[in-house]
């Protein structure tokens, strides 16, 4: 019995605009009920990739299938939802009217449409403001409505393009909860973001894209293990600037010294911490604070691309 | 799906009060101004021509000519300027002189003046080839910006002279016969004199002098009887003209304005979202066309209803023809608006292009004044506009009482234009479809 088609399957996808390759052979998949994060600096090809999956860009080469369907087919449009980065709503219309519009455009009608509108308004917490003009809502409310407009038809795969941009922390938490609810209901999600902590918190797997290619993909632990390794960062803060002799010795051991602070990349943290503290004590330097940091995606990204994620 | 797109636009219109006012209140207000100006103007689109009369002769014949001109239905002839209507008991102003009449024409108070020179009454007519140099000449002072008034006045002057001065005309004719025949005999002259005396004899006491016949040509050399075959029972024909003329112009403006929503959707990312759903670009444009056409029909219906209620436009007897022309005009205007919106890249660009093209089309197409007043070349050029075909169709229905089927050329052209504009819009809108 053949395996069920994956929610998203991309192989060697390529696309050029005016001679510049926006996608240069991208390959990735999304499993059912999985959140795949897509990280990459500006100009890496994230938007082109998302728009290709959304059926707005026709690739020059490779293949892209949504549950085994052509992304431009009506069937694919029915199972796919897209939440663009812009607040793509009608500002003069109310939330109810916006949901009616996009529900109808997705083919819902009559009872299914009315039910979808009611359910969506309750889900995003705007039932009591359903008939106000959308342009009077707060940024967080508009973002939630933006998500609802892309999910009213209960898609099986959802594309979210930076859904929390410009949103206050409270609203962001609410949106995270909505996304996790979607995953719990079996929806697969492709999630692009500039915020590392979002990717670490929400995504089951992360794909890092740069120069139109996926340069690494996997869970956070896999990415860390394969790039920066198991090394952690140890930060020692003294009560006073370090003596020159001690600073020279620490630099010679691979550390970075900045006034009263020294940083080290350590493998077996326990042994190295004991050794360092003994050196500080021997030099007569009191330690004010000691911090051990696990590798972050930011470090993974920096190592892989040589750039910060938010430049 | 197409109706869903149309309904979405209706939601927007309902919520946008400014757009609602521009779509429905402004055209009616504009039409009311024009209707108020032209209502009750009677049969003539140009009205009676004001004329300043100066009688420097003061003879019996010149006085008869003045009376005949004042009785002409097509003229508002005065020997003195009109007094201010606001004054309770206005003092009569002094009669026109040649100088003051010329000043009145220069100031734009009247478009034309006639000066009857001294000596006119003695020899008003001349039948000899060289007579123009010897007889006194009526002077017509005209404003060259009005090509119609002097032409009309010259024709009416000749008629008034012939009907008001039959005796003088007969004497002049007899003098020529006497000269060219080698001389009438005494008996012939006596008979002629007797006939002239009966022509020139005053009416018996108690019987008023018959006024000069100013309408039909029964007093002229050739018997003429004028009978209106079109519009003899029409009220306010000019109002009906402007209902359609201004209506189509405002339809074009509101269609391009509303069509600009396409540009806003593209800029806001909403269009991107729409095209990722089950709505294709073709369905989106058709939905917008349906919406714009429905609004266009509503706009024209409102204007004609308003004209019917307030200005006596005869809507009810012409309902079938009105509906056919309204739908065809609304479709053509809507498709034009969508085409412009697709071609332009920004709202500002759309406003500039729309204003220029619609004003040009409206001027040449007859929305500001009837095309029959234009040169032949301009009239032909006007046929390139939606305005001309729409106005012609409405005029056929409302002015000429033509049957509905007779507007098939106008409807065909308007529907063909709709199709062409829509195809262009679809092709150009492809720029938004896919990268």
XYZ file of C-alpha atoms in Angstrom:
746
model
C 0.000 0.000 0.000
C 1.599 3.273 -1.074
C 2.439 5.742 1.692
C 0.113 8.732 2.119
C 1.527 11.811 0.434
C 3.329 14.214 2.709
C 1.737 17.596 3.481
C 4.653 19.253 1.714
C 7.342 17.750 -0.455
C 9.834 19.964 -2.278
C 12.657 18.630 -4.455
C 15.363 20.726 -6.090
C 13.132 23.736 -6.463
C 14.695 26.576 -8.414
C 13.518 30.038 -9.382
C 15.339 33.023 -10.846
C 14.251 36.625 -11.200
C 16.048 38.654 -13.820
C 19.109 36.428 -13.803
C 19.376 36.286 -10.006
C 18.708 32.885 -8.459
C 16.215 33.295 -5.612
C 15.949 29.524 -5.149
C 18.822 27.315 -6.222
C 17.715 23.756 -5.630
C 15.716 23.746 -2.378
C 14.639 20.403 -0.984
C 12.585 19.867 2.165
C 9.560 18.034 3.524
C 6.983 18.546 6.261
C 5.459 15.605 8.092
C 1.791 15.523 9.173
C 1.181 17.590 12.300
C 4.714 19.037 12.242
C 5.865 22.654 12.531
C 8.848 23.315 10.292
C 10.625 26.582 10.991
C 12.269 28.376 8.109
C 15.154 30.636 9.135
C 17.300 32.757 6.927
C 18.677 36.271 6.527
C 17.043 38.862 4.283
C 17.306 37.884 0.647
C 17.932 34.208 1.447
C 14.880 33.019 -0.509
C 12.383 32.452 2.322
C 9.654 34.627 0.812
C 10.069 33.129 -2.646
C 9.863 29.646 -1.163
C 6.756 30.433 0.854
C 5.086 32.112 -2.145
C 5.914 29.080 -4.269
C 4.118 26.857 -1.785
C 1.250 29.402 -1.658
C 0.775 29.107 -5.410
C 1.895 32.639 -6.158
C 5.218 31.840 -7.787
C 5.727 29.279 -10.525
C 9.147 27.657 -10.133
C 11.563 27.309 -13.026
C 12.595 23.779 -12.061
C 12.171 21.021 -9.499
C 8.939 19.777 -7.977
C 6.584 20.923 -5.266
C 3.635 18.914 -4.033
C 1.038 19.620 -1.361
C -0.465 16.331 -0.230
C 0.650 15.044 -3.621
C -1.223 17.855 -5.430
C -0.092 20.570 -7.789
C 0.031 23.796 -5.718
C -2.005 25.618 -8.398
C -4.830 23.098 -8.425
C -8.117 23.970 -6.733
C -7.839 20.916 -4.506
C -4.488 22.144 -3.204
C -5.984 25.602 -2.585
C -8.689 23.976 -0.464
C -6.262 22.147 1.833
C -3.756 24.991 2.051
C -3.953 28.170 4.108
C -1.661 31.155 3.924
C -1.085 33.882 6.481
C 1.030 36.505 4.709
C 3.386 38.816 6.537
C 1.266 41.876 5.614
C -2.077 42.368 7.339
C -3.902 41.345 4.149
C -7.412 42.321 5.227
C -9.978 44.939 4.209
C -9.524 47.741 6.752
C -13.023 49.191 6.313
C -14.732 45.850 6.749
C -15.491 44.269 10.099
C -13.836 41.025 11.254
C -17.067 39.223 10.419
C -17.139 40.653 6.893
C -13.463 39.890 6.335
C -13.974 36.302 7.443
C -17.067 36.039 5.247
C -15.042 37.273 2.277
C -12.110 34.911 2.643
C -14.327 32.014 3.672
C -16.355 32.444 0.475
C -13.206 32.803 -1.563
C -12.111 29.430 -0.172
C -15.361 27.906 -1.323
C -17.299 27.828 1.953
C -20.973 28.688 1.869
C -24.174 28.615 3.900
C -23.903 26.701 7.170
C -20.226 25.809 6.778
C -19.380 29.474 6.239
C -21.475 30.725 9.144
C -20.025 28.049 11.377
C -16.495 28.897 10.269
C -17.030 32.577 11.024
C -18.429 31.882 14.501
C -15.685 29.411 15.328
C -12.945 31.737 14.083
C -14.248 34.773 15.978
C -14.352 32.723 19.222
C -10.906 31.269 18.567
C -9.249 34.659 18.085
C -11.238 36.271 20.901
C -13.001 38.881 18.730
C -16.601 37.708 19.031
C -17.509 40.885 20.921
C -15.872 43.090 18.306
C -17.024 41.203 15.283
C -18.830 44.151 13.710
C -16.338 46.957 14.267
C -14.153 48.213 11.459
C -10.916 46.232 11.275
C -8.770 49.345 11.104
C -9.921 50.200 14.644
C -8.474 46.999 16.122
C -5.092 46.804 17.822
C -2.058 45.346 16.059
C -2.325 42.085 17.968
C -6.013 41.715 17.144
C -5.336 42.375 13.475
C -2.612 39.712 13.492
C -4.994 37.190 15.043
C -7.660 38.088 12.506
C -5.044 37.724 9.760
C -4.439 34.163 10.966
C -8.149 33.429 11.182
C -8.684 34.594 7.590
C -6.110 32.026 6.502
C -7.575 29.175 8.570
C -11.347 29.664 8.316
C -11.605 26.814 5.811
C -9.699 24.454 8.180
C -6.696 23.805 5.981
C -4.465 20.797 6.506
C -1.271 22.738 5.875
C -0.736 26.358 6.903
C 1.959 28.772 5.767
C 2.763 31.468 8.327
C 5.048 34.262 7.219
C 6.367 36.088 10.310
C 2.971 36.154 12.017
C 4.133 38.028 15.150
C 5.899 41.026 13.587
C 5.131 44.228 15.487
C 3.040 42.493 18.114
C 3.214 43.085 21.875
C 4.448 40.207 24.084
C 0.969 39.397 25.423
C -0.520 39.112 21.950
C 2.492 37.123 20.841
C 1.862 34.578 23.580
C -1.721 34.293 22.447
C -0.624 33.682 18.876
C 1.841 31.006 20.034
C -1.049 29.284 21.821
C -3.130 29.406 18.626
C -0.313 27.882 16.612
C 0.182 25.069 19.082
C -3.557 24.402 19.032
C -3.404 24.085 15.264
C -0.587 21.601 15.498
C -2.486 19.643 18.143
C -5.415 19.382 15.738
C -3.155 17.801 13.123
C -2.384 20.806 10.924
C 1.124 20.925 9.432
C 2.787 24.335 9.496
C 5.587 26.050 7.630
C 6.675 28.910 9.891
C 9.092 31.663 8.878
C 10.480 33.991 11.498
C 13.350 36.268 12.364
C 13.020 35.489 16.064
C 15.282 32.597 17.166
C 13.406 32.125 20.399
C 10.163 31.635 18.448
C 11.758 29.000 16.275
C 13.273 27.241 19.293
C 10.007 27.333 21.183
C 7.478 26.392 18.484
C 9.190 24.406 15.778
C 9.682 20.666 15.687
C 12.324 21.028 13.024
C 14.156 23.970 11.581
C 15.480 24.520 8.071
C 18.110 27.204 7.582
C 18.100 28.765 4.137
C 20.749 31.001 2.640
C 21.459 32.074 -0.937
C 18.484 30.068 -2.176
C 19.585 26.780 -0.630
C 18.717 24.840 2.552
C 22.098 24.669 4.214
C 21.002 22.736 7.300
C 17.855 21.184 8.675
C 16.831 19.133 11.665
C 15.748 19.547 15.262
C 17.473 22.244 17.292
C 19.644 19.675 19.068
C 20.677 18.114 15.775
C 21.586 21.471 14.306
C 23.597 22.402 17.382
C 25.354 19.053 17.470
C 26.245 19.222 13.770
C 27.552 22.778 13.825
C 28.801 24.239 17.083
C 28.996 20.788 18.632
C 28.297 20.054 22.319
C 30.386 22.978 23.539
C 28.793 25.500 25.868
C 29.749 29.057 26.715
C 31.052 29.788 30.199
C 31.029 33.449 31.308
C 32.973 34.442 34.450
C 32.495 37.942 35.859
C 35.085 39.135 38.430
C 34.605 41.913 40.966
C 37.429 43.912 39.368
C 39.301 43.991 36.038
C 41.499 40.946 35.640
C 45.255 41.308 36.245
C 47.281 41.350 33.020
C 49.085 38.095 33.748
C 45.825 36.229 34.406
C 44.186 37.780 31.316
C 47.122 36.678 29.115
C 46.966 33.163 30.498
C 43.181 32.910 29.878
C 43.547 34.191 26.313
C 46.269 31.654 25.734
C 43.789 28.951 26.780
C 41.310 30.098 24.087
C 39.208 32.484 26.133
C 38.040 36.018 25.439
C 38.743 38.695 28.082
C 36.951 42.010 28.335
C 37.768 44.001 31.477
C 36.368 41.985 34.372
C 34.645 39.385 32.156
C 36.118 36.256 30.633
C 34.359 33.880 28.173
C 35.261 30.313 27.355
C 33.887 27.648 25.070
C 33.821 24.505 27.193
C 33.062 20.854 26.446
C 32.966 19.157 29.879
C 31.670 22.121 31.832
C 32.094 20.627 35.323
C 35.907 19.987 35.108
C 36.663 23.239 33.340
C 34.645 25.330 35.792
C 36.605 23.849 38.756
C 39.924 24.480 37.029
C 39.092 28.095 36.171
C 37.843 28.955 39.635
C 41.109 27.588 41.090
C 43.100 29.850 38.728
C 41.054 32.903 39.696
C 41.480 32.106 43.390
C 45.205 31.588 42.947
C 45.452 35.007 41.253
C 43.581 36.589 44.115
C 40.599 37.554 41.943
C 37.087 37.244 43.443
C 34.316 35.928 41.144
C 31.037 37.854 41.219
C 29.015 35.779 38.746
C 29.322 32.550 36.780
C 27.039 31.711 33.827
C 26.879 28.613 31.641
C 25.024 29.115 28.311
C 23.890 26.321 26.010
C 24.438 26.833 22.267
C 21.688 28.843 20.577
C 20.324 28.826 17.098
C 21.850 32.260 16.742
C 25.292 30.659 17.140
C 24.343 27.863 14.762
C 23.164 30.425 12.256
C 26.238 32.574 12.671
C 28.498 29.579 12.190
C 26.672 28.376 9.099
C 26.096 31.681 7.331
C 28.697 34.005 8.817
C 25.906 36.553 9.398
C 23.459 37.613 12.081
C 19.869 36.566 11.436
C 18.598 40.131 11.875
C 20.916 42.398 9.884
C -17.408 33.189 -6.490
C -18.031 36.126 -8.851
C -20.989 37.246 -6.770
C -18.869 36.872 -3.617
C -16.375 39.357 -5.079
C -19.224 41.747 -5.934
C -20.654 41.390 -2.443
C -17.252 42.142 -0.926
C -17.192 45.433 -2.837
C -20.708 46.244 -1.633
C -19.530 45.692 1.961
C -16.765 48.208 1.309
C -19.115 50.760 -0.255
C -21.524 50.471 2.643
C -18.727 51.203 5.100
C -17.111 54.018 3.090
C -19.412 56.993 3.516
C -17.289 59.305 1.397
C -17.391 56.872 -1.524
C -21.144 56.477 -1.085
C -21.684 60.237 -1.262
C -19.431 60.578 -4.290
C -21.225 57.748 -6.046
C -24.820 58.866 -5.458
C -25.136 62.342 -4.026
C -22.629 64.242 -6.153
C -23.986 63.189 -9.574
C -27.554 64.031 -8.524
C -26.465 67.410 -7.159
C -24.542 68.233 -10.330
C -27.446 67.147 -12.512
C -29.866 69.234 -10.431
C -27.790 72.344 -11.092
C -27.880 71.797 -14.846
C -31.545 70.807 -14.761
C -32.388 73.917 -12.775
C -30.612 76.082 -15.325
C -32.278 74.540 -18.350
C -35.702 73.468 -17.091
C -38.619 75.363 -18.691
C -36.462 76.456 -21.620
C -39.199 75.251 -23.909
C -38.601 73.716 -27.266
C -35.519 75.651 -28.145
C -32.239 74.415 -26.789
C -30.754 77.850 -27.301
C -33.771 79.867 -26.079
C -34.851 83.223 -27.424
C -32.005 85.377 -28.717
C -31.718 88.726 -26.948
C -31.410 91.587 -29.470
C -30.863 95.287 -28.867
C -32.871 97.384 -31.378
C -31.905 100.930 -32.368
C -34.293 102.956 -34.549
C -32.392 105.975 -35.861
C -34.982 106.508 -38.623
C -38.185 106.862 -36.636
C -40.323 106.507 -39.771
C -43.550 104.552 -40.109
C -41.699 101.764 -41.877
C -38.923 101.552 -39.299
C -41.494 101.450 -36.499
C -43.304 98.575 -38.298
C -40.049 96.703 -38.639
C -39.284 97.168 -34.926
C -42.762 95.885 -34.029
C -42.317 92.841 -36.292
C -38.968 91.997 -34.713
C -40.426 92.302 -31.213
C -43.190 89.907 -32.205
C -40.713 87.252 -33.454
C -40.962 84.150 -31.206
C -37.266 83.370 -31.603
C -36.108 86.821 -30.488
C -36.172 88.774 -27.264
C -35.919 92.146 -29.023
C -35.752 95.315 -26.921
C -35.385 98.949 -27.769
C -34.117 99.718 -24.263
C -32.118 97.735 -21.705
C -34.106 95.567 -19.296
C -34.611 97.047 -15.820
C -33.499 95.220 -12.647
C -36.221 92.731 -11.596
C -35.316 93.262 -7.944
C -36.490 96.894 -7.987
C -40.120 97.526 -6.984
C -41.019 100.343 -9.368
C -38.070 100.530 -11.664
C -37.674 103.650 -13.758
C -37.539 102.856 -17.491
C -34.051 103.106 -18.932
C -33.376 105.335 -21.965
C -33.656 103.648 -25.390
C -30.579 102.119 -27.013
C -28.458 104.255 -29.243
C -25.960 102.875 -31.745
C -23.171 103.502 -29.249
C -24.959 102.044 -26.226
C -26.116 99.020 -28.239
C -22.543 98.355 -29.342
C -21.434 98.695 -25.715
C -24.138 96.212 -24.658
C -22.778 93.650 -27.167
C -19.197 94.280 -26.041
C -20.220 93.843 -22.380
C -21.994 90.582 -23.164
C -25.435 91.917 -22.143
C -26.797 90.913 -25.563
C -25.174 88.746 -28.231
C -26.349 90.927 -31.150
C -27.780 94.387 -31.934
C -29.588 95.853 -34.974
C -29.313 99.514 -35.949
C -31.950 100.864 -38.382
C -30.233 103.842 -40.039
C -31.785 107.199 -40.929
C -33.497 107.054 -44.291
C -34.358 103.377 -44.089
C -38.102 103.957 -44.214
C -37.948 105.818 -47.528
C -36.330 102.951 -49.392
C -36.188 99.754 -47.345
C -36.090 97.388 -50.317
C -34.052 97.293 -53.479
C -34.476 94.873 -56.314
C -31.792 96.163 -58.635
C -28.371 94.557 -58.848
C -26.649 97.767 -57.722
C -29.235 98.544 -55.101
C -27.086 97.501 -52.142
C -24.858 100.529 -52.629
C -27.727 103.059 -52.823
C -30.182 101.957 -50.165
C -29.756 102.449 -46.420
C -28.260 99.312 -44.823
C -29.371 97.732 -41.541
C -26.313 97.326 -39.329
C -26.019 94.116 -37.278
C -23.499 94.337 -34.406
C -22.422 90.858 -33.289
C -20.227 88.989 -30.803
C -18.084 86.676 -32.927
C -17.962 84.058 -30.136
C -21.629 83.303 -30.802
C -21.881 82.035 -34.371
C -25.571 81.258 -34.153
C -27.250 84.486 -33.026
C -26.217 86.663 -36.007
C -27.169 83.945 -38.509
C -30.596 83.462 -36.959
C -31.152 87.223 -36.723
C -30.319 87.832 -40.387
C -32.892 85.290 -41.501
C -35.547 86.671 -39.191
C -34.741 90.252 -40.242
C -35.476 89.452 -43.893
C -38.733 87.741 -43.003
C -39.848 90.467 -40.613
C -39.140 93.109 -43.209
C -41.135 91.324 -45.891
C -44.108 90.621 -43.663
C -44.174 93.994 -41.910
C -43.614 96.180 -44.978
C -45.617 94.619 -47.828
C -46.474 98.017 -49.265
C -42.877 99.213 -49.366
C -41.838 95.931 -50.943
C -44.544 96.227 -53.562
C -43.591 99.845 -54.367
C -39.978 98.836 -54.748
C -40.938 95.971 -57.053
C -43.133 98.214 -59.125
C -40.387 100.782 -59.514
C -38.142 98.073 -60.958
C -40.892 96.842 -63.308
C -41.466 100.443 -64.472
C -37.736 100.899 -65.075
C -37.070 97.642 -66.882
C -40.311 97.441 -68.857
C -39.751 100.750 -70.555
C -42.342 102.508 -68.459
C -45.827 101.628 -67.236
C -48.811 103.269 -68.850
C -50.847 105.795 -66.864
C -53.659 103.273 -66.504
C -51.297 100.625 -65.223
C -49.806 103.048 -62.741
C -53.277 104.031 -61.510
C -54.206 100.380 -60.950
C -50.912 99.726 -59.127
C -51.456 102.776 -56.895
C -54.963 101.577 -56.005
C -53.658 98.113 -55.096
C -50.912 99.630 -52.960
C -53.390 101.863 -51.169
C -55.474 98.825 -50.187
C -52.357 97.022 -48.917
C -51.229 99.981 -46.900
C -54.694 101.050 -45.706
C -55.086 101.087 -41.899
C -57.704 98.721 -40.390
C -61.263 100.028 -39.967
C -61.971 101.846 -36.681
C -62.515 99.450 -33.836
C -60.581 96.636 -35.476
C -56.996 96.238 -34.169
C -54.168 96.003 -36.627
C -53.238 92.388 -37.246
C -49.913 91.663 -35.616
C -47.146 90.523 -37.876
C -47.272 86.760 -38.318
C -44.183 85.717 -36.506
C -44.462 81.925 -36.521
C -45.671 80.584 -39.812
C -44.581 82.118 -43.116
C -48.062 82.975 -44.317
C -47.086 86.630 -44.750
C -43.983 85.827 -46.849
C -43.366 85.404 -50.565
C -43.517 81.606 -50.299
C -46.224 80.055 -48.155
C -44.654 78.045 -45.315
C -46.282 76.163 -42.517
C -44.057 74.780 -39.679
C -45.235 71.720 -37.817
C -43.177 70.030 -35.060
C -42.890 66.333 -35.745
C -40.554 65.639 -32.821
C -40.929 66.835 -29.277
C -44.151 68.739 -29.807
C -45.442 67.537 -26.444
C -42.117 67.293 -24.644
C -41.422 68.984 -21.347
C -37.845 69.851 -20.480
C -35.984 68.081 -23.301
C -32.712 69.681 -22.200
C -33.088 68.208 -18.724
C -33.433 64.742 -20.219
C -30.345 65.347 -22.313
C -28.288 66.278 -19.272
C -29.560 63.336 -17.230
C -27.898 60.987 -19.711
C -24.976 63.263 -20.605
C -23.875 63.885 -17.041
C -24.924 60.426 -15.968
C -22.492 58.666 -18.275
C -19.692 61.040 -17.254
C -20.217 60.355 -13.547
C -20.485 56.647 -14.232
C -17.028 56.785 -15.779
C -15.599 58.692 -12.822
C -17.077 56.412 -10.192
C -16.160 53.256 -12.116
C -12.505 54.249 -12.312
C -12.527 55.361 -8.691
C -14.014 52.115 -7.478
C -11.862 50.124 -9.881
C -8.859 51.600 -8.104
C -9.578 49.199 -5.264
C -7.656 46.679 -7.375
C -4.510 48.763 -7.005
C -5.031 49.066 -3.255
C -5.507 45.322 -2.943
C -2.268 44.774 -4.836
C -0.383 47.220 -2.615
C -1.738 45.851 0.664
C -1.037 42.190 -0.116
C -4.749 41.377 -0.112
C -4.652 40.585 -3.819
C -1.866 38.082 -3.210
C -3.982 36.371 -0.575
C -7.063 36.368 -2.825
C -5.175 34.775 -5.710
C -3.930 31.983 -3.443
C -7.573 31.022 -2.799
C -10.028 29.574 -5.297
C -10.646 32.989 -6.855
C -8.796 33.391 -10.137
C -7.932 36.745 -11.669
C -10.695 36.267 -14.257
C -13.326 35.649 -11.588
C -12.029 38.585 -9.574
C -12.344 40.984 -12.522
C -15.782 39.666 -13.452
C -16.922 40.075 -9.857
C -15.720 43.666 -9.828
C -17.423 44.263 -13.179
C -20.726 42.985 -11.826
C -20.426 45.228 -8.781
C -19.498 48.328 -10.812
C -22.305 47.715 -13.303
C -24.881 47.303 -10.536
C -23.754 50.565 -8.955
C -23.803 52.239 -12.378
C -27.380 51.122 -13.025
C -28.362 52.386 -9.576
C -26.694 55.747 -10.207
C -28.394 56.347 -13.553
C -31.737 55.151 -12.217
C -31.456 57.554 -9.297
C -30.644 60.460 -11.624
C -33.567 59.738 -13.934
C -35.939 59.162 -11.019
C -34.835 62.477 -9.584
C -35.364 64.080 -12.993
C -38.817 62.505 -13.235
C -39.875 63.660 -9.770
C -38.507 67.178 -9.871
C -38.066 68.185 -13.507
C -40.716 66.314 -15.443
C -38.483 63.830 -17.275
C -40.831 61.320 -18.935
C -39.366 58.160 -17.470
C -42.342 55.823 -17.167
C -43.372 55.713 -20.856
C -39.758 55.013 -21.826
C -38.910 52.451 -19.150
C -37.926 49.508 -21.376
C -35.595 51.624 -23.519
C -34.209 53.319 -20.426
C -33.359 49.975 -18.840
C -31.660 48.647 -21.959
C -29.542 51.757 -22.420
C -28.762 51.993 -18.711
C -27.441 48.452 -18.481
C -25.359 48.816 -21.656
C -23.920 52.164 -20.512
C -23.165 50.859 -17.024
C -21.333 47.828 -18.423
C -19.227 49.919 -20.789
C -18.315 52.444 -18.089
C -17.456 49.700 -15.604
C -15.225 47.855 -18.031
C -13.475 51.125 -18.889
C -12.841 51.794 -15.200
C -11.425 48.305 -14.664
C -9.187 48.677 -17.686
C -7.705 51.929 -16.419
C -7.207 50.454 -12.935
C -5.365 47.478 -14.388
C -3.099 49.615 -16.546
C -2.074 52.070 -13.814
C 0.433 51.145 -11.155
C -0.566 53.527 -8.369
C -3.714 55.283 -7.225
C -2.192 58.686 -8.055
C -1.438 57.567 -11.571
C -4.995 56.297 -11.936
C -6.488 59.606 -10.761
C -4.397 61.589 -13.251
C -5.078 59.303 -16.201
C -8.769 58.990 -15.359
C -9.354 62.732 -15.013
C -7.638 63.473 -18.297
C -9.267 60.741 -20.335
C -12.771 61.096 -18.928
C -12.888 64.871 -19.253
C -11.626 64.607 -22.825
C -14.144 61.902 -23.689
C -16.942 63.859 -22.043
C -16.102 67.082 -23.883
C -15.816 65.428 -27.287
C -18.561 62.908 -26.634
C -21.232 65.483 -25.881
C -21.577 65.330 -22.113
C -21.112 69.082 -21.726
C -23.043 70.299 -24.769
C -24.823 68.582 -27.671
C -22.594 67.186 -30.388
C -24.667 68.777 -33.159
C -23.181 72.115 -32.097
C -19.682 70.820 -32.909
C -17.913 70.716 -36.248
C -18.415 67.624 -38.386
C -14.877 66.482 -37.707
C -15.340 66.679 -33.953
C -18.692 64.930 -34.187
C -17.012 62.020 -35.972
C -14.220 61.999 -33.411
C -16.824 61.905 -30.671
C -17.974 58.522 -31.921
C -14.806 57.089 -30.396
C -16.252 57.763 -26.945
C -18.683 55.848 -24.766
C -20.417 59.149 -23.995
C -21.501 59.771 -27.599
C -23.084 56.342 -28.082
C -24.776 56.375 -24.706
C -26.212 59.873 -25.168
C -27.365 59.075 -28.696
C -29.185 56.009 -27.428
C -30.901 57.865 -24.606
C -31.871 60.682 -26.966
C -33.399 58.166 -29.380
C -35.536 56.741 -26.586
C -36.491 59.907 -24.747
C -36.522 62.618 -27.430
C -37.426 60.767 -30.618
C -39.702 58.214 -28.903
C -37.981 55.521 -30.953
C -38.822 51.870 -30.173
C -36.447 49.871 -27.990
C -35.074 47.778 -30.853
C -33.945 50.918 -32.669
C -31.068 51.488 -30.232
C -29.403 48.210 -31.264
C -26.422 50.028 -32.861
C -25.782 51.972 -29.668
C -26.192 48.893 -27.475
C -23.987 46.816 -29.763
C -21.178 49.370 -29.683
C -21.391 49.763 -25.897
C -21.358 46.000 -25.312
C -18.490 45.548 -27.759
C -16.563 48.290 -25.983
C -17.207 46.503 -22.671
C -15.773 43.295 -24.070
C -12.695 44.993 -25.481
C -11.969 46.899 -22.268
C -12.420 43.753 -20.203
C -10.063 41.737 -22.384
C -7.433 44.454 -22.096
C -7.932 44.599 -18.324
C -7.524 40.821 -18.059
C -4.366 40.777 -20.126
C -2.753 43.640 -18.247
C -3.805 42.264 -14.840
C -1.712 39.206 -15.575
C 1.182 41.196 -14.131
C -0.307 40.459 -10.695
C -1.060 36.819 -11.279
C 2.212 34.994 -10.953
C 5.853 35.951 -10.554
